[in-house]
CSV table of C-alpha atoms in Angstrom, one decimal:
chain,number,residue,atom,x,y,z
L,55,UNK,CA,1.3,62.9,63.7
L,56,UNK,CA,3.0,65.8,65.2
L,57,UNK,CA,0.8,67.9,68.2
L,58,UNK,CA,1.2,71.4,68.2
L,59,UNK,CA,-0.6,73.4,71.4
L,60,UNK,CA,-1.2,77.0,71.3
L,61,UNK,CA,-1.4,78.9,74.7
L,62,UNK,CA,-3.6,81.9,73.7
L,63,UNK,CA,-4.6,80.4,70.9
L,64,UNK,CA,-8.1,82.4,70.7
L,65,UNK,CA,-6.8,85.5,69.5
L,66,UNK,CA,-6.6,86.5,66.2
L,67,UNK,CA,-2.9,85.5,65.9
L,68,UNK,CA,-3.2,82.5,67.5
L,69,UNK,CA,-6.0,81.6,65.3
L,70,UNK,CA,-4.1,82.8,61.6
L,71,UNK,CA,-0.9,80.4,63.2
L,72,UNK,CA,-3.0,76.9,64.4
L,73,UNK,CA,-5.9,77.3,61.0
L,74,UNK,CA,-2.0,77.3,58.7
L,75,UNK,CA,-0.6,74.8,60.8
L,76,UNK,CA,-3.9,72.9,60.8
L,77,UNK,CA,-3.3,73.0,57.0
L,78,UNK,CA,0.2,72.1,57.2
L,79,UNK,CA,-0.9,68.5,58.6
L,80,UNK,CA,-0.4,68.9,62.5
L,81,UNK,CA,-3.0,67.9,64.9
L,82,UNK,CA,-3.6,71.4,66.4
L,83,UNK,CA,-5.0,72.4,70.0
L,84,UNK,CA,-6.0,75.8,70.5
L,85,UNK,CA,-5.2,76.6,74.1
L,86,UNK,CA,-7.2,78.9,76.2
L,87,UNK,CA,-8.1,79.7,79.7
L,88,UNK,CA,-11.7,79.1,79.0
L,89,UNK,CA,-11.8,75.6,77.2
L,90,UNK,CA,-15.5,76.0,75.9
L,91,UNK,CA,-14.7,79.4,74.1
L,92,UNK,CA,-11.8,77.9,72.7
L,93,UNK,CA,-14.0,74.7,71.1
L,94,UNK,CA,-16.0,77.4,70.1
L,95,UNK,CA,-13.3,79.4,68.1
L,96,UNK,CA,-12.0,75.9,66.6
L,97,UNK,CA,-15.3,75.0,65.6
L,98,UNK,CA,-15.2,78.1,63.6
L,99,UNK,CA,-11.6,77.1,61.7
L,100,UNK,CA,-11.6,74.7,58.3
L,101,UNK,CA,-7.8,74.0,58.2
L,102,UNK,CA,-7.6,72.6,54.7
L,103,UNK,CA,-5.4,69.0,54.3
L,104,UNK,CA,-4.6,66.4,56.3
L,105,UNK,CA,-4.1,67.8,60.0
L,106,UNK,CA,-6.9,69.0,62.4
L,107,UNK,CA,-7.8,71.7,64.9
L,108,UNK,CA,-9.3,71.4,68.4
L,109,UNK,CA,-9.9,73.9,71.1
L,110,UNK,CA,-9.2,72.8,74.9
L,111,UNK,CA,-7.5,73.9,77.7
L,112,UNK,CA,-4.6,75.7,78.1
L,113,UNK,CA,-2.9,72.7,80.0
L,114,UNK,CA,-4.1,70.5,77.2
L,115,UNK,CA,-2.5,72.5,74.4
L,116,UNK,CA,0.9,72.4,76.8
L,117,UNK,CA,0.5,68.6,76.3
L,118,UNK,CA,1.2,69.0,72.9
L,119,UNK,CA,4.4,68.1,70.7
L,120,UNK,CA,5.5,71.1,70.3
L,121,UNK,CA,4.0,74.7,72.0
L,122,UNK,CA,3.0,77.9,70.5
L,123,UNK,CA,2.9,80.5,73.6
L,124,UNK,CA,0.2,83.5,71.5
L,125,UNK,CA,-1.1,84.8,74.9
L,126,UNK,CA,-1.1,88.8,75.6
L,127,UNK,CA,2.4,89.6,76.2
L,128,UNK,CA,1.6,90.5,80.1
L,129,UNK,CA,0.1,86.8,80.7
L,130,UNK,CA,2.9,85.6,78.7
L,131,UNK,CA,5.8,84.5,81.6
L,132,UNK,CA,2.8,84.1,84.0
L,133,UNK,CA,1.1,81.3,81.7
L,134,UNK,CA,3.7,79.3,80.6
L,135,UNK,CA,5.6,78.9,84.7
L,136,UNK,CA,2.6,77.3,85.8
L,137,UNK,CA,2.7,75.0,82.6
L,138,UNK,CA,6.6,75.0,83.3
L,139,UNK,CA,6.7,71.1,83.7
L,140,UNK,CA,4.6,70.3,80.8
L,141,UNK,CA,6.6,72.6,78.7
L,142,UNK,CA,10.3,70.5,79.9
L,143,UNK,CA,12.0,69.0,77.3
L,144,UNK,CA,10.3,71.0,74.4
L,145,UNK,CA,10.3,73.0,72.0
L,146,UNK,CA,7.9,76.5,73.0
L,147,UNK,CA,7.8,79.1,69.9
L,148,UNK,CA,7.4,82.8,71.2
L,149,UNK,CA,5.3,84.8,68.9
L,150,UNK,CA,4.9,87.4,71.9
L,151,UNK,CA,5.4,90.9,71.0
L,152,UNK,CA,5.6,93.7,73.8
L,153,UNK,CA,3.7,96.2,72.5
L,154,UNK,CA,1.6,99.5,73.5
L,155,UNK,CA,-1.1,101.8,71.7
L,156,UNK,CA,-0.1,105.3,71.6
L,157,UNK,CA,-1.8,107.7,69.8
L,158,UNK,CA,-2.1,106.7,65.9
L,159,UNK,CA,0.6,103.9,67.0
L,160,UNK,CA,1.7,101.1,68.3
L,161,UNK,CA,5.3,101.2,69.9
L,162,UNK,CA,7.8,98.7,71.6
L,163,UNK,CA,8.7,97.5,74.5
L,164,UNK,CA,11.6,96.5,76.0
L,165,UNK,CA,11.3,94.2,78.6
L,166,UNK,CA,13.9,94.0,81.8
L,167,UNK,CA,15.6,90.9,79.5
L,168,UNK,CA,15.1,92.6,76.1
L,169,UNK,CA,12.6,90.9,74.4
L,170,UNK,CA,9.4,89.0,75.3
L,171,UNK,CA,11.0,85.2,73.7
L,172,UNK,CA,14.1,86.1,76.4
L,173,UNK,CA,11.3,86.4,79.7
L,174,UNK,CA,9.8,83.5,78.1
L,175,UNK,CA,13.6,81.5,77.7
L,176,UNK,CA,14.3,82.6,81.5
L,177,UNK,CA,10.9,81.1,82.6
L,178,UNK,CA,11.6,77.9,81.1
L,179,UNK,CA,15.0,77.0,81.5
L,180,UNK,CA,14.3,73.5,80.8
L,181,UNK,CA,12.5,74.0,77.2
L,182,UNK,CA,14.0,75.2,73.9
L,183,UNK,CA,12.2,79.0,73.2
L,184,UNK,CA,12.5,80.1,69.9
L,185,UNK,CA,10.5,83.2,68.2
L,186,UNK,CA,9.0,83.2,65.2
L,187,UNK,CA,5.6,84.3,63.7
L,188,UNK,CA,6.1,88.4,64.6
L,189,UNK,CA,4.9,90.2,61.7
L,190,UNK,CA,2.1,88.2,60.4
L,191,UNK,CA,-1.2,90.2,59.1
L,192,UNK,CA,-3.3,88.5,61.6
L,193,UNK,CA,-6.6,88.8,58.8
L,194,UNK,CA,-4.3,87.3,56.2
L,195,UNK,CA,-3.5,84.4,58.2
L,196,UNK,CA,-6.7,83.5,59.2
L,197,UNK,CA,-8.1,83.9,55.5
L,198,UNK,CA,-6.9,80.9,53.8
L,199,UNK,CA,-8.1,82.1,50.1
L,200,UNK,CA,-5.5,85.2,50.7
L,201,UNK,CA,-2.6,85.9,48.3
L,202,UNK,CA,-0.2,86.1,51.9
L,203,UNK,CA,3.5,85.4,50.8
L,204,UNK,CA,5.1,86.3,54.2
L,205,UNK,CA,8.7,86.0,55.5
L,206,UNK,CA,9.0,84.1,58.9
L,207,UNK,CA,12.0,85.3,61.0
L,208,UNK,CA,13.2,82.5,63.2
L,209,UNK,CA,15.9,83.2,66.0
L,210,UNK,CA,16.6,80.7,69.0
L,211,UNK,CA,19.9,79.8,70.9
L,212,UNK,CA,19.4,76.1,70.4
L,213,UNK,CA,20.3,75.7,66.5
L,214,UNK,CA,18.3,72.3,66.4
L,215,UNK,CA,15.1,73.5,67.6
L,216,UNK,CA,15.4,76.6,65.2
L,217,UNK,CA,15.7,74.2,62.3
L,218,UNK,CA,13.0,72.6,63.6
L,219,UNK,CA,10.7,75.0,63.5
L,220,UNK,CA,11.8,76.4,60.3
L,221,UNK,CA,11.1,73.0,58.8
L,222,UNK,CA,7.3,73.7,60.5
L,223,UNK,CA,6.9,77.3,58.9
L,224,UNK,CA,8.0,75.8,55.3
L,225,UNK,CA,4.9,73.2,55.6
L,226,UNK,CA,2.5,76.3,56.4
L,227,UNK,CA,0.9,77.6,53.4
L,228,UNK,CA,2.0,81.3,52.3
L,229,UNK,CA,4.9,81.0,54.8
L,230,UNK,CA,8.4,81.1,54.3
L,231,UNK,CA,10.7,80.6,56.9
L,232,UNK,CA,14.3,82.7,57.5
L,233,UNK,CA,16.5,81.8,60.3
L,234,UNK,CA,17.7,84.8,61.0
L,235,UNK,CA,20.4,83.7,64.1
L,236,UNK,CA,20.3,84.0,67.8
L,237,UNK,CA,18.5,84.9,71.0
L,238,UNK,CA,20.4,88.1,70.7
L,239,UNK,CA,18.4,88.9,67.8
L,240,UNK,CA,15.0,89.1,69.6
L,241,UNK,CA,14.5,92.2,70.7
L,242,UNK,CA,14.7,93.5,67.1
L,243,UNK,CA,12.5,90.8,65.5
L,244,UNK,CA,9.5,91.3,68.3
L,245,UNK,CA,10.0,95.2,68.3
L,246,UNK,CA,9.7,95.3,64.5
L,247,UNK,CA,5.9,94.1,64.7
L,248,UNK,CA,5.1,97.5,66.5
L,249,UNK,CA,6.5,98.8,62.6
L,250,UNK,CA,4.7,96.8,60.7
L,251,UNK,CA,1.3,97.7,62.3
L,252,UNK,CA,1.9,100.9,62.7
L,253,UNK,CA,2.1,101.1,59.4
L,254,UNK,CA,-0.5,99.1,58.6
L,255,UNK,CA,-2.6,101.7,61.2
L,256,UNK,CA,-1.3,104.9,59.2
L,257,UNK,CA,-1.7,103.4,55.6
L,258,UNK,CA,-4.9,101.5,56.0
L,259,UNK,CA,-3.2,97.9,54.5
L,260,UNK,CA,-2.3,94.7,56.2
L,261,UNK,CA,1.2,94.5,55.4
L,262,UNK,CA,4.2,91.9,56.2
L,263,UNK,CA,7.3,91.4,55.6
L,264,UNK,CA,9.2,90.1,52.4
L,265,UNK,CA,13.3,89.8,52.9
L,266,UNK,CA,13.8,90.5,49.2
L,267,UNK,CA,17.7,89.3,47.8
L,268,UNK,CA,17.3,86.1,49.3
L,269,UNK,CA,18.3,83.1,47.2
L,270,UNK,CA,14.8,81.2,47.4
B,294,UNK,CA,18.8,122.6,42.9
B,295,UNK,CA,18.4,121.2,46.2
B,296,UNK,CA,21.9,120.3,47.8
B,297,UNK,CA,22.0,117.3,49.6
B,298,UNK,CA,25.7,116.8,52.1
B,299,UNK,CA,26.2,113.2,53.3
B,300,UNK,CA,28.3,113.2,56.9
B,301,UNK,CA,30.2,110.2,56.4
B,302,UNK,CA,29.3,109.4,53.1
B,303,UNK,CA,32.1,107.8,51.9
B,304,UNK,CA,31.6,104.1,53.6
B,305,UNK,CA,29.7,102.0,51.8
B,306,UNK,CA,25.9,103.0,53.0
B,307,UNK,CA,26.7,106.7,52.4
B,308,UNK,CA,28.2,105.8,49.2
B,309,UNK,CA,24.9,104.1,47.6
B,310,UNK,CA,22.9,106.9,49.1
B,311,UNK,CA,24.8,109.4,47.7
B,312,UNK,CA,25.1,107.5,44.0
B,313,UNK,CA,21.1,107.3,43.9
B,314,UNK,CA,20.0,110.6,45.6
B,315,UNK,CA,22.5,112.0,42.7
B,316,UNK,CA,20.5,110.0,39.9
B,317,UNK,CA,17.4,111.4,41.3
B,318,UNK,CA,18.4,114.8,40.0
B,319,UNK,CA,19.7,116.3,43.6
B,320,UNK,CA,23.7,117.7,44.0
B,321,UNK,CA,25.3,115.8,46.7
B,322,UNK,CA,27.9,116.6,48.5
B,323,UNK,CA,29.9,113.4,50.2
B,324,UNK,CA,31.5,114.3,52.7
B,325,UNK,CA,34.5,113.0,54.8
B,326,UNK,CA,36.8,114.1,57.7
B,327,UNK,CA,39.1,113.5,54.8
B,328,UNK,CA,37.8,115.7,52.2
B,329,UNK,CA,41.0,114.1,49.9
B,330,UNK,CA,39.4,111.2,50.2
B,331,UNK,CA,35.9,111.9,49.7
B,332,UNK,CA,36.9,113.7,46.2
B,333,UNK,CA,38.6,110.2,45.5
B,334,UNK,CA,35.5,108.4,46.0
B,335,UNK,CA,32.9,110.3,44.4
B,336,UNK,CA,35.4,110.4,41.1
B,337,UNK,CA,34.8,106.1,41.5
B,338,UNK,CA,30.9,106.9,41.1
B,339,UNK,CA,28.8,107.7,38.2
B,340,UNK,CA,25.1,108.9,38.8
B,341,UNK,CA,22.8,108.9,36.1
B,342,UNK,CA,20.5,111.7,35.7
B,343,UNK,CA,20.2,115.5,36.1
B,344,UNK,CA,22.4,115.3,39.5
B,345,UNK,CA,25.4,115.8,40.4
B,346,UNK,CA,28.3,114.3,43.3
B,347,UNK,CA,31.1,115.3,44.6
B,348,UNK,CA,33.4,114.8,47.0
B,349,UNK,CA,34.8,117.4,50.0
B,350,UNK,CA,34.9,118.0,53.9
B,351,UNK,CA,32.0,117.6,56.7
B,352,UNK,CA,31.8,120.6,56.9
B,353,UNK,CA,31.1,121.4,53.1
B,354,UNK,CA,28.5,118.7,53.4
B,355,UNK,CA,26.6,120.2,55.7
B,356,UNK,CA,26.4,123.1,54.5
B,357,UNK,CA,23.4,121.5,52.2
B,358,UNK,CA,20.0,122.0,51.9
B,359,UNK,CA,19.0,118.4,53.5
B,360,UNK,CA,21.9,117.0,55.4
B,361,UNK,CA,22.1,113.1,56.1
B,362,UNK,CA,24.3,111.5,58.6
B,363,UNK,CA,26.3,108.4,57.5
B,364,UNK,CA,29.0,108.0,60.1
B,365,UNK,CA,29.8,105.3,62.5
B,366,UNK,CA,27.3,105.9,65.1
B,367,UNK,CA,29.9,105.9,67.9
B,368,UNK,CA,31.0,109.2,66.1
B,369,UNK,CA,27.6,110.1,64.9
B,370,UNK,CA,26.7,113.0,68.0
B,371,UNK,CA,30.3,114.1,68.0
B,372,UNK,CA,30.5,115.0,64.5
B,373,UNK,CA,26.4,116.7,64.4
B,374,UNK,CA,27.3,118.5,67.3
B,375,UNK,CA,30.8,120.2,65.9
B,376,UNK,CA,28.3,121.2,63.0
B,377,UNK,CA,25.0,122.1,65.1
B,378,UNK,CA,25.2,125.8,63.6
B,379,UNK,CA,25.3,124.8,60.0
B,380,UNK,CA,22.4,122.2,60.5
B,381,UNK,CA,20.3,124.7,62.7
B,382,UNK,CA,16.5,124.6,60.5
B,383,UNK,CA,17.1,121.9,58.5
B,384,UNK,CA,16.3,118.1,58.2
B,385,UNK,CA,18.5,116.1,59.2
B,386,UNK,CA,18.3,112.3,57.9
B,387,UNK,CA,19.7,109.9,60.1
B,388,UNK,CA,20.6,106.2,58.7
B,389,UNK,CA,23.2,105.4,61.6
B,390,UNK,CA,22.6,101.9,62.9
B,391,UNK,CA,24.3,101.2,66.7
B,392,UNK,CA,25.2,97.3,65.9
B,393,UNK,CA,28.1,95.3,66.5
B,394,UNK,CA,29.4,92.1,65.4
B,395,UNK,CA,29.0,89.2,67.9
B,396,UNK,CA,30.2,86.2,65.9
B,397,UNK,CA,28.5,85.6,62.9
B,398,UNK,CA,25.8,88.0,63.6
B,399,UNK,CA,25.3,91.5,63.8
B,400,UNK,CA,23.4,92.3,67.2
B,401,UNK,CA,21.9,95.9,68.1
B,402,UNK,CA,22.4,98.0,70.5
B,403,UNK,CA,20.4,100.8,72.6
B,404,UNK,CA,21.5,103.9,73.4
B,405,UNK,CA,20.7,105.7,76.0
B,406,UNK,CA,17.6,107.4,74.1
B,407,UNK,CA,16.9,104.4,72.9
B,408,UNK,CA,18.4,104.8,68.9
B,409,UNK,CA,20.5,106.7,67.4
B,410,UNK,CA,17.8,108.9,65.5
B,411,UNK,CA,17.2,110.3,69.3
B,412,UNK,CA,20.4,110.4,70.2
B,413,UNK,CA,20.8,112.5,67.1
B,414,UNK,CA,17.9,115.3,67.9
B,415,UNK,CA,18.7,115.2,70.9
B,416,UNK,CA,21.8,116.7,69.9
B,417,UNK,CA,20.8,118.7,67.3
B,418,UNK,CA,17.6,120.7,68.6
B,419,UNK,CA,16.9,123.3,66.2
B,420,UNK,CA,17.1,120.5,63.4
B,421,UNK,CA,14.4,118.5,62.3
B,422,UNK,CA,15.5,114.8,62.5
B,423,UNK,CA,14.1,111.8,60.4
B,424,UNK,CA,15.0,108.3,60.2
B,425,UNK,CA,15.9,106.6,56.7
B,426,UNK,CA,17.7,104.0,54.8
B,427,UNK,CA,18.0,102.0,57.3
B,428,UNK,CA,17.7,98.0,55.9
B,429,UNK,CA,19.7,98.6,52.6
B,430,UNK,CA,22.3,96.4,51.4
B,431,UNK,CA,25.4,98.9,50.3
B,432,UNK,CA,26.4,96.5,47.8
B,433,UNK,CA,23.1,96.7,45.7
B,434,UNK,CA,22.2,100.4,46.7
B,435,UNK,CA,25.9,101.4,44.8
B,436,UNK,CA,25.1,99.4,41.6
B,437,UNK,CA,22.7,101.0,40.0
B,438,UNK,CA,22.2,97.7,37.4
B,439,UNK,CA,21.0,95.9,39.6
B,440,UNK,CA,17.6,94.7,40.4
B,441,UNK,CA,17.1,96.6,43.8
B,442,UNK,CA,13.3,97.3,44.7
B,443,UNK,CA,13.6,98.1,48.2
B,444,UNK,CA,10.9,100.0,50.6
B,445,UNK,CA,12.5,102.3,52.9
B,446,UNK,CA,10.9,102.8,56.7
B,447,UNK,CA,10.6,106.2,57.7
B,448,UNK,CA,9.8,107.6,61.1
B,449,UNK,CA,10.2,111.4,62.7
B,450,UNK,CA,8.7,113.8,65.2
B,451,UNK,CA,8.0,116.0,62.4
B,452,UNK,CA,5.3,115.2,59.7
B,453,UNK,CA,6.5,117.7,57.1
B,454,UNK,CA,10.0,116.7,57.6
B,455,UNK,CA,8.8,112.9,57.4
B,456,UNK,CA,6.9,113.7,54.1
B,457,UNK,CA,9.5,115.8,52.9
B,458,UNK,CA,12.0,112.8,52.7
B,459,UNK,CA,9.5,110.3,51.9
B,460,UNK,CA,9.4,112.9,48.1
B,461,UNK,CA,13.1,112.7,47.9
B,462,UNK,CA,13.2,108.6,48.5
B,463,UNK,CA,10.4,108.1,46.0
B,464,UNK,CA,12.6,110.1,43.4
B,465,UNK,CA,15.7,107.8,43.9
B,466,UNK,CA,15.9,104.7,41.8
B,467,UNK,CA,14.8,101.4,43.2
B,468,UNK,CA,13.3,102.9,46.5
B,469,UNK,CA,10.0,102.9,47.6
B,470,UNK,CA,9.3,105.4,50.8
B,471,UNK,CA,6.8,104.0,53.5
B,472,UNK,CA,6.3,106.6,56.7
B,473,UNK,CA,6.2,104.2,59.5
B,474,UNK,CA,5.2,107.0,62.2
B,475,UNK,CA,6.9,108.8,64.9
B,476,UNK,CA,10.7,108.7,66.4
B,477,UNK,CA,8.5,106.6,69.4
B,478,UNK,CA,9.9,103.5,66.4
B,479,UNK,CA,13.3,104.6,65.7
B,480,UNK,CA,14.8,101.9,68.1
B,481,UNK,CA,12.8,98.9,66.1
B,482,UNK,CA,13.3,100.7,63.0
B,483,UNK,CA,17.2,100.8,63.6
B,484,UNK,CA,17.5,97.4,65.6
B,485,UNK,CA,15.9,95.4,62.3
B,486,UNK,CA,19.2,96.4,60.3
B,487,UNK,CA,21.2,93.8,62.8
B,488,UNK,CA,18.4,91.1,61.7
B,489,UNK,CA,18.8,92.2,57.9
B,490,UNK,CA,22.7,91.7,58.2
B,491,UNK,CA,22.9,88.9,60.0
B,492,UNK,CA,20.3,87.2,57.5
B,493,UNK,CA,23.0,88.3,54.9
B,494,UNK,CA,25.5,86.6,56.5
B,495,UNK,CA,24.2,83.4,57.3
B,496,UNK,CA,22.4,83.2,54.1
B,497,UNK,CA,25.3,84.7,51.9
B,498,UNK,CA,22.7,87.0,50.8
B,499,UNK,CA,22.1,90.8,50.1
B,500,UNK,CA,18.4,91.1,51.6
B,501,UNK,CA,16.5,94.0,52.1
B,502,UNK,CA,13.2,94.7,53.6
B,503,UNK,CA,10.1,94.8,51.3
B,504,UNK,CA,6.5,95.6,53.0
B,505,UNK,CA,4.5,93.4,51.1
B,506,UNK,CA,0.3,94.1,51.3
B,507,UNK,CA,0.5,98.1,51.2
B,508,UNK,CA,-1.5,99.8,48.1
B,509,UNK,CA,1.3,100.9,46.1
């Protein structure tokens, strides 16, 4: 069975992705800096089907198959280069999103490379980084009884690892995947979140996105 | 009636905008550097509704009641700022996208304010600037049979101007009008477009962005 780590995975994002892909079938570890709050917050997930969910350490979640980095976006690059060996050879998913509070909204930013999966690909020049899981309602994707029908956007340089993960997203319940294209593509993907929760701030909702037109 | 001039309107996004804004009872004025030419295309569309289109100079466009800019965006400022005067105390909608084709995608660019909406306002001062129709597929938006059902983002610096638009979007057919916040977005608002098209063209697709969760 397929390992899947999560670095951050105690937040609520981190939580919505590993309970889904818990429920997909993968052996989940929820990563954390503190390993006892992190079997705490697993204890408190019931993935549904045939995979499993764990909380441990941070290192032990970069042990896994295939990484999630979900940390704050200004721990990001800092947690994964001291995981950088661990992390060689795989494939590490970015759902990082630079992002502020200001006022009534949340706004983007741009990081000196662009985009928070780009810091993350410069970091670890030995692992493919692909982004994907942006502009998920994090309250949806920890609520497995919820009606969520989101569009994942998937964008990497390395076209295997992309399929790869898209073939991951498909499996998670109430996700569909969309590979969108390349690394060049990140900065628009991960500034978009600061969008959709603004909007969800301003109209009171917990709204994703849907890529109507598509031919699935 | 309220007049509403289209800069640019006769490419393909300035086209559909003008065909649906017409069929929501407004008179639109296309307009061109080539006011010939902008006569030819608005004979080629048919509105439906109270409305009416037709075709003539930039100039004649702007001297409408609402003004939207449709141009290239590497000719966007030049062409507001030759017509500052006319748009002085008006909103101005902005749906100019800086993007360019690398490959098979469609990658965004920054300007120096960060989007084009800014670069716009910062041009035109005494004009109120919003950002609109941004993620819509020209194809669709100009065939008014077909199934389009689209939400469309809107941000500005001015709240009356914002809801002002966000009226006039839910009056055209197959638009829905979601006010994402303040111009502090326009750069995510404005880079997604380069993730909508290059979906299209690597899925052969003509997507568009649909915020699913809100109450509406």
């Amino acid at each position: 069975m397929t390992t899947v780590g999560i670095l951050g995975g105690t937040g609520p994002a981190g939580q919505g992705v590993g309970l889904r892909l818990a429920s997909a079938g993968y052996d989940v570890v929820l990563g954390s800096r503190d390993a006892e709050r992190a079997e705490g917050v697993a204890r408190g997930l019931t993935p549904r089907g045939a995979g499993t969910l764990r909380g441990a350490s941070n290192e032990a979640a970069a042990a896994g198959d295939i990484v999630v980095v979900a940390t704050p976006w200004d721990s990001a690059v800092a947690t994964v280069s001291a995981l950088r060996a661990s992390l060689a050879g795989k494939v590490v998913i970015s759902m990082v999103n630079a992002l502020v509070r200001e006022g009534r909204e949340l706004i983007p930013l741009y990081p000196p490379r662009g985009a928070m999966a780009a810091q993350l690909a410069n970091a670890l020049v030995d692992s493919r980084v692909v982004g994907a899981f942006h502009h998920l309602p994090a309250s949806e994707m920890v609520d497995l009884d919820s009606t969520l029908d989101a569009d994942v956007v998937i964008f990497s340089d390395h076209a295997d690892a992309r399929e790869e993960v898209a073939q991951m997203v498909e499996a998670m319940p109430g996700l569909h995947a969309v590979i969108a294209g390349s690394m060049s593509l990140a900065s628009a993907v991960e500034a978009f979140t600061a969008v959709c929760i603004s909007i969800n701030i301003r109209h009171k909702a917990h709204s994703y996105v849907k890529l109507a037109g598509l031919n699935n």
